[in-house]
Short mmCIF file of C-alpha atoms in Angstrom, two decimals:
data_model
loop_
_atom_site.label_atom_id
_atom_site.label_comp_id
_atom_site.label_asym_id
_atom_site.label_seq_id
_atom_site.Cartn_x
_atom_site.Cartn_y
_atom_site.Cartn_z
CA UNK R 1 3.77 29.38 12.94
CA UNK R 2 2.82 29.63 9.26
CA UNK R 3 -0.55 28.35 8.15
CA UNK R 4 -0.86 25.55 5.63
CA UNK R 5 -1.78 28.03 2.88
CA UNK R 6 1.24 30.27 3.37
CA UNK R 7 3.92 30.38 0.72
CA UNK R 8 6.83 27.99 1.33
CA UNK R 9 9.38 29.47 3.72
CA UNK R 10 12.29 28.08 1.74
CA UNK R 11 13.10 25.33 -0.73
CA UNK R 12 15.48 22.38 -0.50
CA UNK R 13 17.21 21.26 -3.69
CA UNK R 14 19.50 18.22 -3.69
CA UNK R 15 21.14 15.92 -6.21
CA UNK R 16 21.68 12.18 -5.84
CA UNK R 17 22.47 9.10 -7.84
CA UNK R 18 19.47 7.29 -6.33
CA UNK R 19 16.41 8.77 -4.64
CA UNK R 20 14.34 6.39 -2.52
CA UNK R 21 10.79 7.50 -1.74
CA UNK R 22 9.45 5.78 1.37
CA UNK R 23 10.91 4.81 4.73
CA UNK R 24 9.45 1.40 5.50
CA UNK R 25 11.57 -1.77 5.37
CA UNK R 26 11.68 -1.96 1.57
CA UNK R 27 12.78 1.67 1.34
CA UNK R 28 15.47 1.19 3.96
CA UNK R 29 16.78 -1.94 2.22
CA UNK R 30 16.71 -0.20 -1.18
CA UNK R 31 18.73 2.71 0.19
CA UNK R 32 21.29 0.39 1.82
CA UNK R 33 21.57 -1.71 -1.32
CA UNK R 34 22.13 1.29 -3.58
CA UNK R 35 24.69 2.75 -1.16
CA UNK R 36 26.56 -0.55 -1.01
CA UNK R 37 26.75 -0.44 -4.81
CA UNK R 38 28.51 2.91 -4.58
CA UNK R 39 25.59 5.26 -5.21
CA UNK R 40 25.00 8.58 -3.49
CA UNK R 41 21.56 8.05 -1.94
CA UNK R 42 18.82 10.28 -0.60
CA UNK R 43 15.84 8.75 1.20
CA UNK R 44 12.70 10.86 1.60
CA UNK R 45 9.90 9.65 3.86
CA UNK R 46 6.43 11.07 4.33
CA UNK R 47 6.83 10.24 8.02
CA UNK R 48 9.87 9.47 10.14
CA UNK R 49 12.17 6.70 8.96
CA UNK R 50 11.95 4.09 11.70
CA UNK R 51 8.40 4.71 12.92
CA UNK R 52 6.23 5.22 9.83
CA UNK R 53 4.43 2.49 7.91
CA UNK R 54 2.78 -0.81 8.73
CA UNK R 55 5.87 -2.71 9.94
CA UNK R 56 7.05 -0.32 12.67
CA UNK R 57 4.13 -0.96 15.09
CA UNK R 58 3.98 -4.70 14.42
CA UNK R 59 5.57 -7.97 15.41
CA UNK R 60 6.17 -9.67 12.09
CA UNK R 61 7.44 -13.05 11.05
CA UNK R 62 9.32 -13.64 7.82
CA UNK R 63 9.16 -16.36 5.20
CA UNK R 64 12.49 -17.74 6.35
CA UNK R 65 13.52 -20.81 4.34
CA UNK R 66 17.16 -21.91 4.85
CA UNK R 67 19.11 -23.22 1.86
CA UNK R 68 18.80 -26.91 1.16
CA UNK R 69 16.90 -29.56 -0.70
CA UNK R 70 13.69 -28.67 1.12
CA UNK R 71 13.53 -25.10 -0.17
CA UNK R 72 12.02 -25.97 -3.56
CA UNK R 73 9.36 -28.09 -1.89
CA UNK R 74 8.42 -25.29 0.50
CA UNK R 75 8.06 -22.91 -2.42
CA UNK R 76 6.02 -25.42 -4.42
CA UNK R 77 3.57 -25.87 -1.53
CA UNK R 78 3.24 -22.14 -1.10
CA UNK R 79 2.69 -21.69 -4.83
CA UNK R 80 -0.26 -24.07 -4.69
CA UNK R 81 -2.03 -21.45 -2.54
CA UNK R 82 -1.54 -18.53 -4.95
CA UNK R 83 -4.47 -19.24 -7.23
CA UNK R 84 -2.03 -20.20 -10.01
CA UNK R 85 -0.86 -16.59 -10.38
CA UNK R 86 2.36 -16.79 -8.37
CA UNK R 87 5.74 -17.37 -9.98
CA UNK R 88 7.99 -19.99 -8.42
CA UNK R 89 11.16 -18.50 -9.88
CA UNK R 90 10.46 -15.19 -8.16
CA UNK R 91 9.46 -16.99 -4.98
CA UNK R 92 12.76 -18.90 -4.90
CA UNK R 93 14.70 -15.70 -5.55
CA UNK R 94 12.84 -14.01 -2.73
CA UNK R 95 13.45 -16.64 -0.07
CA UNK R 96 17.13 -16.74 -1.05
CA UNK R 97 17.68 -12.97 -0.91
CA UNK R 98 15.54 -12.53 2.20
CA UNK R 99 17.49 -15.25 4.01
CA UNK R 100 20.79 -13.63 3.06
CA UNK R 101 19.56 -10.26 4.31
CA UNK R 102 18.39 -11.77 7.59
CA UNK R 103 21.92 -13.07 8.01
CA UNK R 104 23.18 -9.55 7.24
CA UNK R 105 21.01 -8.23 10.04
CA UNK R 106 22.61 -10.71 12.43
CA UNK R 107 26.10 -9.72 11.23
CA UNK R 108 25.25 -6.05 11.74
CA UNK R 109 24.22 -6.75 15.32
CA UNK R 110 20.43 -6.90 15.21
CA UNK R 111 19.32 -8.48 18.53
CA UNK R 112 17.69 -11.68 17.30
CA UNK R 113 16.55 -13.98 20.11
CA UNK R 114 18.08 -17.44 20.56
CA UNK R 115 16.19 -20.73 20.49
CA UNK R 116 16.46 -23.46 23.13
CA UNK R 117 19.68 -24.73 21.56
CA UNK R 118 21.32 -21.31 21.67
CA UNK R 119 21.01 -20.69 17.92
CA UNK R 120 19.81 -17.32 16.67
CA UNK R 121 16.15 -17.35 15.69
CA UNK R 122 16.15 -15.08 12.64
CA UNK R 123 12.62 -15.78 11.38
CA UNK R 124 10.92 -13.10 13.48
CA UNK R 125 11.32 -9.33 13.56
CA UNK R 126 9.87 -7.05 16.22
CA UNK R 127 8.75 -4.07 14.19
CA UNK R 128 9.78 -1.22 16.52
CA UNK R 129 13.24 -2.72 17.15
CA UNK R 130 13.71 -3.71 13.51
CA UNK R 131 12.89 -0.31 12.04
CA UNK R 132 14.87 1.58 14.71
CA UNK R 133 17.83 -0.63 13.85
CA UNK R 134 17.34 -0.03 10.12
CA UNK R 135 17.28 3.72 10.64
CA UNK R 136 20.60 3.59 12.46
CA UNK R 137 22.09 1.46 9.70
CA UNK R 138 20.87 3.82 6.99
CA UNK R 139 22.30 6.88 8.75
CA UNK R 140 25.60 5.10 9.47
CA UNK R 141 25.89 4.30 5.75
CA UNK R 142 26.06 7.98 4.86
CA UNK R 143 22.61 8.11 3.29
CA UNK R 144 20.87 11.49 3.43
CA UNK R 145 17.53 11.05 5.21
CA UNK R 146 14.72 13.56 4.70
CA UNK R 147 12.12 12.89 7.38
CA UNK R 148 8.59 14.27 6.99
CA UNK R 149 9.32 15.04 3.34
CA UNK R 150 6.25 13.85 1.45
CA UNK R 151 6.70 13.31 -2.28
CA UNK R 152 3.96 14.82 -4.43
CA UNK R 153 5.15 14.08 -7.94
CA UNK R 154 7.92 12.72 -10.12
CA UNK R 155 10.04 14.76 -12.52
CA UNK R 156 10.84 13.76 -16.11
CA UNK R 157 13.19 15.01 -18.79
CA UNK R 158 10.98 13.56 -21.51
CA UNK R 159 12.92 10.31 -21.72
CA UNK R 160 13.34 9.15 -18.12
CA UNK R 161 12.26 9.89 -14.58
CA UNK R 162 14.92 12.17 -13.10
CA UNK R 163 13.73 13.17 -9.65
CA UNK R 164 10.81 14.08 -7.44
CA UNK R 165 9.45 17.04 -5.54
CA UNK R 166 7.19 17.49 -2.58
CA UNK R 167 6.57 19.26 0.71
CA UNK R 168 8.39 19.31 4.03
CA UNK R 169 5.55 18.73 6.47
CA UNK R 170 7.35 20.32 9.42
CA UNK R 171 8.86 23.43 7.82
CA UNK R 172 6.05 24.15 5.36
CA UNK R 173 8.56 24.33 2.53
CA UNK R 174 9.01 22.70 -0.84
CA UNK R 175 11.77 20.28 -1.75
CA UNK R 176 13.21 18.85 -4.95
CA UNK R 177 15.71 16.05 -5.43
CA UNK R 178 17.19 15.50 -8.88
CA UNK R 179 18.34 11.89 -9.23
CA UNK R 180 19.55 9.53 -11.91
CA UNK R 181 17.23 6.78 -10.65
CA UNK R 182 14.24 6.63 -8.31
CA UNK R 183 12.89 3.79 -6.18
CA UNK R 184 9.23 3.99 -5.22
CA UNK R 185 8.89 2.30 -1.83
CA UNK R 186 5.84 4.30 -0.80
CA UNK R 187 3.75 1.39 0.47
CA UNK R 188 0.27 0.27 -0.48
CA UNK R 189 -3.14 1.88 -0.23
CA UNK R 190 -5.34 1.29 2.82
CA UNK R 191 -8.09 3.65 1.60
CA UNK R 192 -7.87 5.59 4.88
CA UNK R 193 -9.01 2.58 6.88
CA UNK R 194 -8.08 2.69 10.54
CA UNK R 195 -5.43 -0.03 10.76
CA UNK R 196 -1.99 -0.15 12.35
CA UNK R 197 0.57 2.10 10.69
CA UNK R 198 -1.63 2.93 7.69
CA UNK R 199 -2.21 6.66 8.13
CA UNK R 200 0.25 7.52 5.38
CA UNK R 201 -0.50 4.54 3.14
CA UNK R 202 -2.59 6.30 0.52
CA UNK R 203 -1.28 4.83 -2.73
CA UNK R 204 0.84 7.87 -3.61
CA UNK R 205 3.43 5.81 -5.47
CA UNK R 206 0.78 4.16 -7.65
CA UNK R 207 -0.44 7.50 -8.95
CA UNK R 208 3.07 8.88 -9.47
CA UNK R 209 4.08 5.73 -11.37
CA UNK R 210 0.97 5.76 -13.55
CA UNK R 211 1.52 9.41 -14.44
CA UNK R 212 5.05 8.48 -15.54
CA UNK R 213 3.71 5.71 -17.78
CA UNK R 214 4.14 2.61 -15.59
CA UNK R 215 1.49 -0.09 -15.45
CA UNK R 216 -0.16 -1.70 -12.43
CA UNK R 217 -1.32 -5.26 -11.91
CA UNK R 218 -3.26 -7.29 -9.37
CA UNK R 219 -5.43 -4.34 -8.39
CA UNK R 220 -8.54 -6.52 -8.26
CA UNK R 221 -7.05 -8.39 -5.30
CA UNK R 222 -7.96 -5.84 -2.63
CA UNK R 223 -10.57 -7.91 -0.79
CA UNK R 224 -8.34 -8.68 2.22
CA UNK R 225 -9.90 -7.90 5.58
CA UNK R 226 -8.60 -8.78 9.05
CA UNK R 227 -10.41 -9.11 12.36
CA UNK R 228 -9.96 -6.42 15.00
CA UNK R 229 -11.65 -5.55 18.28
CA UNK R 230 -14.55 -3.25 17.44
CA UNK R 231 -13.58 0.42 17.54
CA UNK R 232 -9.83 -0.22 17.37
CA UNK R 233 -7.13 -0.22 14.69
CA UNK R 234 -5.59 -3.55 15.80
CA UNK R 235 -5.80 -5.56 12.61
CA UNK R 236 -3.82 -8.49 14.02
CA UNK R 237 -5.64 -11.68 13.10
CA UNK R 238 -3.48 -14.38 14.69
CA UNK R 239 -5.30 -14.62 18.08
CA UNK R 240 -8.58 -15.33 16.29
CA UNK R 241 -7.17 -18.67 15.19
CA UNK R 242 -8.33 -19.84 18.64
CA UNK R 243 -11.66 -18.00 18.88
CA UNK R 244 -15.36 -18.83 18.93
CA UNK R 245 -17.82 -16.42 17.35
CA UNK R 246 -21.36 -15.40 18.21
CA UNK R 247 -24.18 -13.19 17.01
CA UNK R 248 -25.66 -10.46 19.16
CA UNK R 249 -28.39 -12.80 20.45
CA UNK R 250 -25.73 -15.21 21.74
CA UNK R 251 -26.20 -17.85 19.05
CA UNK R 252 -22.96 -19.30 17.64
CA UNK R 253 -21.87 -18.50 14.11
CA UNK R 254 -21.75 -21.71 12.15
CA UNK R 255 -19.09 -22.92 9.74
CA UNK R 256 -19.75 -24.26 6.23
CA UNK R 257 -20.60 -27.73 7.58
CA UNK R 258 -22.98 -26.44 10.23
CA UNK R 259 -20.56 -26.72 13.15
CA UNK R 260 -19.83 -23.77 15.47
CA UNK R 261 -17.04 -21.64 14.03
CA UNK R 262 -13.80 -22.19 15.97
CA UNK R 263 -11.29 -20.38 13.77
CA UNK R 264 -11.68 -16.86 12.42
CA UNK R 265 -8.79 -16.58 9.97
CA UNK R 266 -8.23 -17.81 6.43
CA UNK R 267 -11.27 -19.03 4.54
CA UNK R 268 -13.40 -18.84 7.69
CA UNK R 269 -13.39 -15.06 7.40
CA UNK R 270 -16.17 -15.49 4.84
CA UNK R 271 -18.58 -16.80 7.48
CA UNK R 272 -17.76 -13.88 9.77
CA UNK R 273 -18.17 -11.39 6.92
CA UNK R 274 -21.64 -12.75 6.15
CA UNK R 275 -22.60 -12.48 9.80
CA UNK R 276 -21.25 -8.91 10.06
CA UNK R 277 -23.34 -7.83 7.09
CA UNK R 278 -26.37 -9.00 9.06
CA UNK R 279 -25.41 -7.51 12.43
CA UNK R 280 -22.84 -7.26 15.25
CA UNK R 281 -20.45 -10.16 15.88
CA UNK R 282 -18.73 -11.12 19.14
CA UNK R 283 -15.73 -13.35 19.82
CA UNK R 284 -14.04 -15.14 22.69
CA UNK R 285 -10.54 -16.64 22.54
CA UNK R 286 -11.68 -19.73 24.40
CA UNK R 287 -9.91 -22.27 22.19
CA UNK R 288 -6.49 -21.24 23.49
CA UNK R 289 -5.04 -23.40 26.27
CA UNK R 290 -3.31 -21.59 29.20
CA UNK R 291 0.20 -22.12 27.77
CA UNK R 292 -0.95 -20.74 24.42
CA UNK R 293 -2.60 -17.78 26.12
CA UNK R 294 0.74 -16.88 27.69
CA UNK R 295 2.52 -17.29 24.34
CA UNK R 296 0.00 -15.03 22.60
CA UNK R 297 0.37 -12.32 25.22
CA UNK R 298 4.17 -12.40 25.02
CA UNK R 299 4.33 -12.65 21.24
CA UNK R 300 1.56 -10.16 20.41
CA UNK R 301 1.52 -7.76 23.39
CA UNK R 302 -0.13 -4.85 21.59
CA UNK R 303 -3.07 -7.08 20.61
CA UNK R 304 -4.22 -7.26 24.22
CA UNK R 305 -4.04 -3.58 25.14
CA UNK R 306 -7.68 -2.83 24.17
CA UNK R 307 -8.93 -5.70 26.31
CA UNK R 308 -6.79 -4.76 29.29
CA UNK R 309 -7.87 -1.14 29.12
CA UNK R 310 -11.53 -2.19 28.97
CA UNK R 311 -11.13 -4.68 31.81
CA UNK R 312 -11.99 -7.63 29.56
CA UNK R 313 -10.45 -11.09 29.72
CA UNK R 314 -10.67 -12.07 26.04
CA UNK R 315 -10.10 -15.75 26.87
CA UNK R 316 -13.24 -15.98 29.01
CA UNK R 317 -15.42 -13.00 28.05
CA UNK R 318 -17.17 -12.03 24.84
CA UNK R 319 -16.06 -8.87 23.05
CA UNK R 320 -17.28 -7.25 19.86
CA UNK R 321 -15.21 -7.55 16.69
CA UNK R 322 -15.17 -6.13 13.19
CA UNK R 323 -13.36 -6.76 9.91
CA UNK R 324 -10.93 -4.04 8.87
CA UNK R 325 -10.25 -3.54 5.15
CA UNK R 326 -6.56 -3.62 4.30
CA UNK R 327 -6.59 -2.61 0.64
CA UNK R 328 -3.30 -3.39 -1.07
CA UNK R 329 -1.36 -3.31 2.21
CA UNK R 330 -2.20 -6.96 2.69
CA UNK R 331 -3.81 -7.30 -0.67
CA UNK R 332 -1.70 -7.99 -3.72
CA UNK R 333 -1.92 -5.22 -6.29
CA UNK R 334 0.65 -2.58 -7.12
CA UNK R 335 3.08 -1.33 -9.74
CA UNK R 336 3.91 -3.96 -12.35
CA UNK R 337 7.48 -5.26 -12.50
CA UNK R 338 9.17 -5.86 -15.84
CA UNK R 339 12.56 -7.24 -14.77
CA UNK R 340 14.37 -9.01 -11.94
CA UNK R 341 15.70 -5.71 -10.56
CA UNK R 342 12.16 -4.39 -9.99
CA UNK R 343 12.19 -1.96 -12.91
CA UNK R 344 8.80 -0.57 -13.90
CA UNK R 345 9.36 -0.18 -17.63
CA UNK R 346 9.81 3.59 -17.25
CA UNK R 347 13.51 4.45 -17.60
CA UNK R 348 15.00 5.36 -14.23
CA UNK R 349 12.00 4.19 -12.18
CA UNK R 350 12.07 1.17 -9.85
CA UNK R 351 9.72 -0.02 -7.13
CA UNK R 352 9.74 -2.29 -4.07
CA UNK R 353 7.70 -3.57 -1.17
CA UNK R 354 3.97 -2.94 -1.02
CA UNK R 355 4.23 -0.32 -3.77
CA UNK R 356 5.08 -3.15 -6.18
CA UNK R 357 2.61 -5.81 -7.22
CA UNK R 358 3.19 -8.98 -5.18
CA UNK R 359 1.50 -11.30 -7.66
CA UNK R 360 4.84 -12.98 -8.33
CA UNK R 361 4.91 -13.95 -4.65
CA UNK R 362 1.32 -14.43 -3.56
CA UNK R 363 -0.82 -14.48 -6.69
CA UNK R 364 -4.47 -13.96 -5.81
CA UNK R 365 -4.10 -14.38 -2.04
CA UNK R 366 -2.63 -12.29 0.76
CA UNK R 367 0.98 -12.78 1.75
CA UNK R 368 0.04 -11.86 5.31
CA UNK R 369 2.94 -10.69 7.43
CA UNK R 370 5.60 -13.30 6.75
CA UNK R 371 5.72 -13.42 2.95
CA UNK R 372 5.19 -9.68 2.66
CA UNK R 373 8.01 -9.05 5.13
CA UNK R 374 10.42 -11.21 3.14
CA UNK R 375 9.26 -9.53 -0.06
CA UNK R 376 10.22 -6.16 1.44
CA UNK R 377 13.66 -7.52 2.39
CA UNK R 378 14.27 -8.91 -1.09
CA UNK R 379 12.56 -6.46 -3.44
CA UNK R 380 14.11 -3.48 -1.68
CA UNK R 381 17.56 -5.00 -2.19
CA UNK R 382 16.93 -5.75 -5.87
CA UNK R 383 15.44 -2.33 -6.59
CA UNK R 384 18.34 -0.55 -4.91
CA UNK R 385 20.85 -2.54 -6.92
CA UNK R 386 18.94 -1.93 -10.15
CA UNK R 387 18.64 1.79 -9.50
CA UNK R 388 22.36 2.06 -8.69
CA UNK R 389 23.30 0.27 -11.92
CA UNK R 390 21.04 2.58 -13.91
CA UNK R 391 22.55 5.62 -12.21
CA UNK R 392 26.07 4.54 -13.11
CA UNK R 393 25.10 4.51 -16.78
CA UNK R 394 24.00 8.16 -16.63
CA UNK R 395 26.44 11.05 -16.94
CA UNK R 396 26.55 14.18 -14.82
CA UNK R 397 25.00 16.02 -17.76
CA UNK R 398 21.68 14.44 -16.79
CA UNK R 399 21.37 17.02 -13.98
CA UNK R 400 21.66 19.87 -16.49
CA UNK R 401 18.70 18.79 -18.58
CA UNK R 402 15.31 20.37 -18.01
CA UNK R 403 13.00 18.38 -15.73
CA UNK R 404 9.23 18.79 -15.90
CA UNK R 405 6.79 17.82 -13.13
CA UNK R 406 4.40 15.00 -13.98
CA UNK R 407 1.74 15.43 -11.29
CA UNK R 408 -1.79 16.29 -12.36
CA UNK R 409 -4.81 15.24 -10.26
CA UNK R 410 -4.83 16.95 -6.88
CA UNK R 411 -2.08 19.36 -7.92
CA UNK R 412 -3.01 20.97 -11.24
CA UNK R 413 -6.76 20.86 -11.86
CA UNK R 414 -7.91 20.52 -15.45
CA UNK R 415 -10.63 23.11 -14.86
CA UNK R 416 -11.55 25.70 -12.26
CA UNK R 417 -10.91 24.69 -8.66
CA UNK R 418 -13.90 24.38 -6.32
CA UNK R 419 -13.70 25.51 -2.72
CA UNK R 420 -16.57 23.21 -1.74
CA UNK R 421 -14.66 20.08 -2.84
CA UNK R 422 -12.42 18.93 0.00
CA UNK R 423 -10.03 15.98 0.35
CA UNK R 424 -12.13 14.65 3.23
CA UNK R 425 -15.28 14.65 1.10
CA UNK R 426 -13.47 12.82 -1.69
CA UNK R 427 -12.01 10.17 0.61
CA UNK R 428 -15.33 9.52 2.34
CA UNK R 429 -17.02 9.10 -1.05
CA UNK R 430 -14.31 6.64 -2.13
CA UNK R 431 -14.59 4.67 1.10
CA UNK R 432 -18.31 4.17 0.53
CA UNK R 433 -17.37 2.17 -2.58
CA UNK R 434 -14.37 0.11 -1.41
CA UNK R 435 -14.80 -0.52 2.34
CA UNK R 436 -18.29 -2.10 2.87
CA UNK R 437 -18.19 -5.89 3.05
CA UNK R 438 -21.20 -6.19 0.75
CA UNK R 439 -19.32 -4.26 -1.95
CA UNK R 440 -15.69 -5.32 -1.64
CA UNK R 441 -15.42 -8.54 0.37
CA UNK R 442 -18.25 -10.06 -1.67
CA UNK R 443 -18.53 -8.66 -5.18
CA UNK R 444 -21.06 -8.87 -7.96
CA UNK R 445 -21.34 -7.25 -11.36
CA UNK R 446 -24.25 -4.86 -10.89
CA UNK R 447 -22.81 -3.51 -7.63
CA UNK R 448 -19.36 -3.12 -9.19
CA UNK R 449 -20.86 -1.25 -12.16
CA UNK R 450 -22.57 1.17 -9.82
CA UNK R 451 -19.33 1.70 -7.92
CA UNK R 452 -17.43 2.17 -11.18
CA UNK R 453 -19.84 4.89 -12.34
CA UNK R 454 -19.72 6.69 -9.01
CA UNK R 455 -15.93 6.44 -8.91
CA UNK R 456 -15.73 7.91 -12.41
CA UNK R 457 -17.76 10.90 -11.23
CA UNK R 458 -15.53 11.25 -8.16
CA UNK R 459 -12.42 11.07 -10.31
CA UNK R 460 -13.77 13.67 -12.73
CA UNK R 461 -14.25 16.07 -9.83
CA UNK R 462 -10.78 15.32 -8.45
CA UNK R 463 -9.10 15.72 -11.83
CA UNK R 464 -10.97 18.89 -12.75
CA UNK R 465 -11.58 20.73 -9.50
CA UNK R 466 -9.64 19.49 -6.45
CA UNK R 467 -6.91 21.98 -5.58
CA UNK R 468 -5.45 23.93 -2.68
CA UNK R 469 -2.24 25.87 -2.18
CA UNK R 470 0.66 25.35 0.19
CA UNK R 471 1.05 22.50 2.65
CA UNK R 472 -2.45 21.13 2.12
CA UNK R 473 -1.42 19.99 -1.36
CA UNK R 474 -0.39 16.78 0.38
CA UNK R 475 -4.00 16.12 1.38
CA UNK R 476 -5.39 16.79 -2.09
CA UNK R 477 -2.72 14.59 -3.60
CA UNK R 478 -3.50 11.77 -1.15
CA UNK R 479 -7.19 12.06 -2.01
CA UNK R 480 -6.33 11.84 -5.70
CA UNK R 481 -4.15 8.77 -5.14
CA UNK R 482 -6.84 7.00 -3.09
CA UNK R 483 -9.39 7.78 -5.81
CA UNK R 484 -7.12 6.43 -8.51
CA UNK R 485 -6.41 3.23 -6.57
CA UNK R 486 -10.12 2.65 -6.04
CA UNK R 487 -10.87 3.14 -9.75
CA UNK R 488 -8.17 0.67 -10.73
CA UNK R 489 -9.40 -1.88 -8.19
CA UNK R 490 -13.05 -1.67 -9.21
CA UNK R 491 -12.24 -1.63 -12.93
CA UNK R 492 -10.09 -4.75 -12.67
CA UNK R 493 -12.65 -6.50 -10.46
CA UNK R 494 -15.29 -6.00 -13.15
CA UNK R 495 -13.05 -7.51 -15.83
CA UNK R 496 -12.13 -10.58 -13.77
CA UNK R 497 -15.39 -12.48 -14.20
CA UNK R 498 -14.54 -15.33 -11.85
CA UNK R 499 -13.69 -15.98 -8.20
CA UNK R 500 -9.99 -16.43 -7.43
CA UNK R 501 -8.30 -15.96 -4.08
CA UNK R 502 -9.52 -12.83 -2.29
CA UNK R 503 -11.50 -11.77 -5.37
CA UNK R 504 -14.95 -13.23 -4.62
CA UNK R 505 -17.61 -12.72 -7.30
CA UNK R 506 -21.04 -13.88 -6.16
CA UNK R 507 -22.20 -13.85 -9.80
CA UNK R 508 -19.16 -15.84 -10.93
CA UNK R 509 -18.39 -18.19 -8.01
CA UNK R 510 -16.06 -20.55 -9.92
CA UNK R 511 -12.49 -20.16 -11.10
CA UNK R 512 -12.06 -19.90 -14.88
CA UNK R 513 -9.03 -21.40 -16.62
CA UNK R 514 -9.33 -18.75 -19.33
CA UNK R 515 -8.59 -16.09 -16.70
CA UNK R 516 -5.40 -17.67 -15.41
CA UNK R 517 -3.47 -14.54 -16.21
CA UNK R 518 -2.74 -11.16 -14.72
CA UNK R 519 -4.60 -7.97 -15.55
CA UNK R 520 -2.39 -4.99 -16.40
CA UNK R 521 -3.75 -1.48 -15.97
CA UNK R 522 -2.43 1.58 -17.79
CA UNK R 523 -3.30 5.23 -17.29
CA UNK R 524 -4.40 7.46 -14.43
CA UNK R 525 -7.21 9.21 -16.30
CA UNK R 526 -8.05 6.94 -19.25
CA UNK R 527 -7.75 3.49 -17.64
CA UNK R 528 -6.96 0.65 -20.03
CA UNK R 529 -6.82 -3.03 -19.05
CA UNK R 530 -4.99 -5.81 -20.85
CA UNK R 531 -4.08 -9.41 -20.09
CA UNK R 532 -0.52 -10.54 -19.45
CA UNK R 533 -0.87 -13.64 -21.56
CA UNK R 534 2.71 -14.88 -21.22
CA UNK R 535 2.45 -15.48 -17.47
CA UNK R 536 3.42 -19.06 -16.61
CA UNK R 537 4.06 -19.14 -12.86
CA UNK R 538 6.12 -22.32 -12.68
CA UNK R 539 9.79 -22.50 -11.83
CA UNK R 540 12.02 -22.41 -14.88
#
């Protein structure tokens, strides 16, 4: 078997109308949408289409709102929770497209359960079944699937993005796909936190988009954490809705009014975060009645595996918990959208799912599973359609033009490479700035400034010196992407001098009307921040 530093054994070169990067739900929907529009589609996934990403190991609901007079009211109530940064027009578009695509799933034969009246219950998707089904649908549609083909960089002809290249993780070879349009569906950035399905969620698409000239937004909204049994990756918060919480000495953790805390999700996470900063925290799911206990076990079976393996009854016994950082996976930030078809503003480049900013949908708060799932259904469809339309406008001569690679940090160091600088060292240094509760869950200016300065030094090293050859380029590129995402997040958090949604500034605890706008970030190396002043957020 070749080592990771060996020269590539061979190269794959393909051409397509549309290239989709990423194999989660938004990538699968983008590929299907583009193929339905008549495009020749290639889908390249860092992992295996059907098992990679945050959805595949999860049981996820959707924001399923049937047509009718009540839909606008549902959207209005949800918008009230977005910190005034959501956009009701986008929200209405999303629930409409997501609902139509759920009906498509039923027509295609997805095994939705039936309710007590015998009607299909289409509001819930079991991740493993859903993504296995989507893989079959993608393959049946004639789409070329490149599993374990990690994208490292985009290609440009000087006017538009015209393809991507990367490494085949199984064959230790390079690959290139020339395409008339590209959809980035590469997921969010979990900063290498140990959460379900997040191993490959390193913000690769953010860095590729920024190098191509796209902007990002909402990157300050990365303060989403979810409870998990201590020492596990099970960031599934729902069962803690019926939990009591205690300190190590057995004393109950108190809520804001001095009463024992009986709910660990939503705003109550702040009380748990404060307690965790001080010491270990324990929980017991003792607020769940027997019928609810059975429902939780059937609906969230993987949540109970750690307890069963440890011989713990979580409904009667205490167990230790922690808060897992979720970055932009359940945060909000991502690549900024400039049109209804999820274009990025860079000709030929579109984005969907967690790679795209979800501020239109969730504003300053997390969309959790349901809204984010519907966003993947809808944005993937729009991006695929947009990419296919763009591809149709391009002639075959586009493949004959020279294409230059855009990747820099982690691929082409600006100075001499350093053997003592490793991707692991870089990632651990980044995590020290964006994972601790006292730095990222609760924020304050002097701490953020210190993190900004340290992240600038880390980035300088990555840009100038981080480099390896062969297969390990994927690891250096992931380290560069994680570093870039952290810089953007910290930089935006410093500029937003208020508290709004999951962005909690201890030195600015109130919301400011003058900051009721989005922050747009430009540049991978020289980061520039501007306000999107024309944001309104109300339905038009």
